[in-house]
């Protein structure tokens, strides 16, 4: 093929016939490119005949030339000289693949594979893949090692109520809620690691920001001086992801009609106590020690946006609102949450690395020392001070793409109702 010529392998999203000209909208399978394939009756009568009888949704290959300087409104215009029909739908199309007639989210999720032909849907998943690419190249540049920890576990880290239990050859096992315990144990051998992996949580919520299988970006780093060292790595990661996406995701964001705004550094840091003050001034009275609910998160987010901060840390949570592995600081903790416009994106902190204190923390939370023996052992051999964070990948993609429901950016979401497809 010469320059200006293309071979498209994709699906017919729509067909329009105007007089003696047929316009086939074809979504290329391997790219985000939508083509408007033009076939004139008098030029190619056999192609015209095939095109005008084409069922929407058919898989085709097209060869053609792109007229110079001619870009039609939606797709790149191609004058076809070859058209091959490879596979026709044998049932009604469950949704309009051109996206001109919008489909309900339920329909999209039920027929995700077909919905991926809609330009907007493709853009969402192209962005998700770019986020993972950005995360990997960020951590690599800082010397973090990518690791993989088990997803079938003998103990949970984030509370018993949300564990999915399974039978492991006659023993009780759980699906991993997070790599928390393993990433900490690794601090006895590596000083900077990260993992991108699924979290399984039997959370009973049906909200637009919770899933029962979500993906996390976890980092852990040793030899830190305090939680602020970890916060800086997380803050830089977020800014890097936004900048990377702004540079590499131009086409995808233009499909979504979004002009990405990179959050400004440094992110605002508010202590839990300051957050309570802000909430009180807005009529929300939270008792000291309580976690912030989604209403409170939203109101705090509004106040931060008014101050010019999209992204902000909430630090020094009450110890009793945080898990046992976080380092205690009297009644408070060396913890942080990272929120973006009222939604929690990440949480983390400095961990307790001193064996005796860690045992005390477990006791204080009413957890069995015996169950955590395998984890505690790693703290006997020169465990350095360390800290880390868990960043919700799905929530990060939600934030970047502005979608309102987390399910939109997950191919086959798992929630309380959804186990198939
Ligand atoms: P946490 O439980 O806050 O912390 O989880 C970290 C981040 O993961 C995302 N997330 C979820 N996203 C969608 N649906 C869910 N059900 C869900 N659960 C969590 C959120 C959240 O901020 N081990 C600690 C992290 C650490 O301290 O390193 C942990 O798991 O964006």
XYZ file of N, CA, C and O and ligand atoms in Angstrom, residues 158 178 180 183 199 201 203 209-211 214 218 325 344-348 351 388-392 395 406, ligand 1:
135
model
N -7.251 -6.110 56.474
C -8.111 -4.921 56.523
C -9.441 -5.167 57.239
O -10.423 -4.510 56.969
N -5.814 -6.875 50.271
C -4.781 -5.933 49.849
C -3.452 -6.647 50.068
O -3.398 -7.626 50.799
N -1.148 -5.715 51.779
C -0.583 -5.054 52.951
C 0.460 -5.867 53.723
O 1.594 -5.451 53.890
N 3.542 -6.813 51.547
C 4.439 -5.730 51.126
C 5.268 -5.249 52.319
O 6.439 -4.899 52.171
N -7.872 -6.233 44.650
C -8.319 -6.331 46.054
C -9.672 -7.034 46.025
O -10.540 -6.645 45.246
N -12.887 -7.678 48.275
C -13.517 -7.270 49.550
C -15.008 -7.543 49.523
O -15.710 -7.081 48.628
N -17.379 -6.218 50.723
C -18.040 -5.032 51.264
C -19.506 -5.053 50.883
O -19.848 -5.288 49.727
N -18.769 4.088 44.031
C -17.309 4.071 44.162
C -16.731 2.827 44.834
O -15.560 2.792 45.165
N -17.576 1.826 45.035
C -17.102 0.572 45.626
C -17.336 -0.610 44.690
O -18.384 -0.707 44.061
N -16.370 -1.524 44.682
C -16.522 -2.781 43.964
C -16.091 -3.901 44.904
O -15.348 -3.652 45.853
N -11.624 -4.815 43.192
C -11.099 -3.553 42.660
C -9.608 -3.737 42.464
O -9.047 -4.758 42.861
N -0.139 -0.462 44.961
C 0.436 -0.454 46.306
C 1.917 -0.155 46.244
O 2.619 -0.678 45.373
N -1.653 -2.041 61.707
C -0.267 -1.953 61.223
C 0.259 -0.527 61.149
O 1.445 -0.297 60.948
N -12.066 9.531 48.296
C -10.787 8.961 48.731
C -10.142 8.184 47.581
O -10.766 7.309 46.993
N -8.896 8.542 47.285
C -8.159 7.839 46.233
C -7.172 6.849 46.828
O -6.887 5.817 46.237
N -6.597 7.219 47.970
C -5.538 6.388 48.539
C -5.520 6.535 50.041
O -6.031 7.523 50.593
N -4.914 5.544 50.698
C -4.599 5.735 52.106
C -3.275 5.055 52.392
O -2.827 4.199 51.627
N -2.643 5.480 53.451
C -1.334 4.928 53.768
C -0.789 5.528 55.040
O -1.530 6.124 55.834
N 4.333 2.616 59.083
C 3.897 1.393 59.773
C 4.638 1.250 61.089
O 5.719 1.799 61.272
N 4.013 3.159 53.395
C 3.558 2.963 52.019
C 2.132 3.425 51.858
O 1.548 4.037 52.766
N 1.603 3.105 50.694
C 0.210 3.499 50.438
C -0.461 2.509 49.503
O 0.213 1.725 48.807
N -1.768 2.546 49.508
C -2.588 1.806 48.550
C -3.454 2.827 47.832
O -4.181 3.601 48.466
N -3.318 2.853 46.508
C -4.046 3.833 45.679
C -5.018 3.060 44.809
O -4.629 2.117 44.115
N -6.290 3.434 44.855
C -7.311 2.724 44.075
C -7.180 3.058 42.600
O -7.388 4.197 42.197
N -10.534 4.063 41.028
C -10.925 5.424 41.443
C -10.055 6.484 40.781
O -10.523 7.581 40.483
N -17.974 3.957 39.139
C -16.715 3.201 39.025
C -16.828 2.055 38.012
O -15.854 1.700 37.349
P -7.677 1.099 51.845
O -8.566 0.073 52.419
O -7.975 2.528 52.158
O -6.182 0.878 52.310
O -7.616 0.907 50.273
C -6.762 1.691 49.479
C -7.526 2.336 48.338
O -8.092 1.334 47.512
C -9.333 1.758 46.994
N -10.372 0.821 47.420
C -11.454 0.508 46.711
N -11.889 0.917 45.512
C -13.049 0.433 45.058
N -13.814 -0.436 45.728
C -13.425 -0.884 46.946
N -14.189 -1.761 47.598
C -12.197 -0.410 47.477
N -11.519 -0.628 48.630
C -10.421 0.125 48.561
C -9.578 3.150 47.559
C -8.708 3.186 48.788
O -8.302 4.476 49.119
N -3.550 -1.492 52.986
C -4.121 -0.172 52.908
C -3.257 0.776 52.110
C -1.923 1.083 52.776
O -1.938 1.509 53.941
O -0.894 0.900 52.108
C -5.503 -0.294 52.277
O -5.886 -1.275 51.702
O -9.146 4.099 46.590
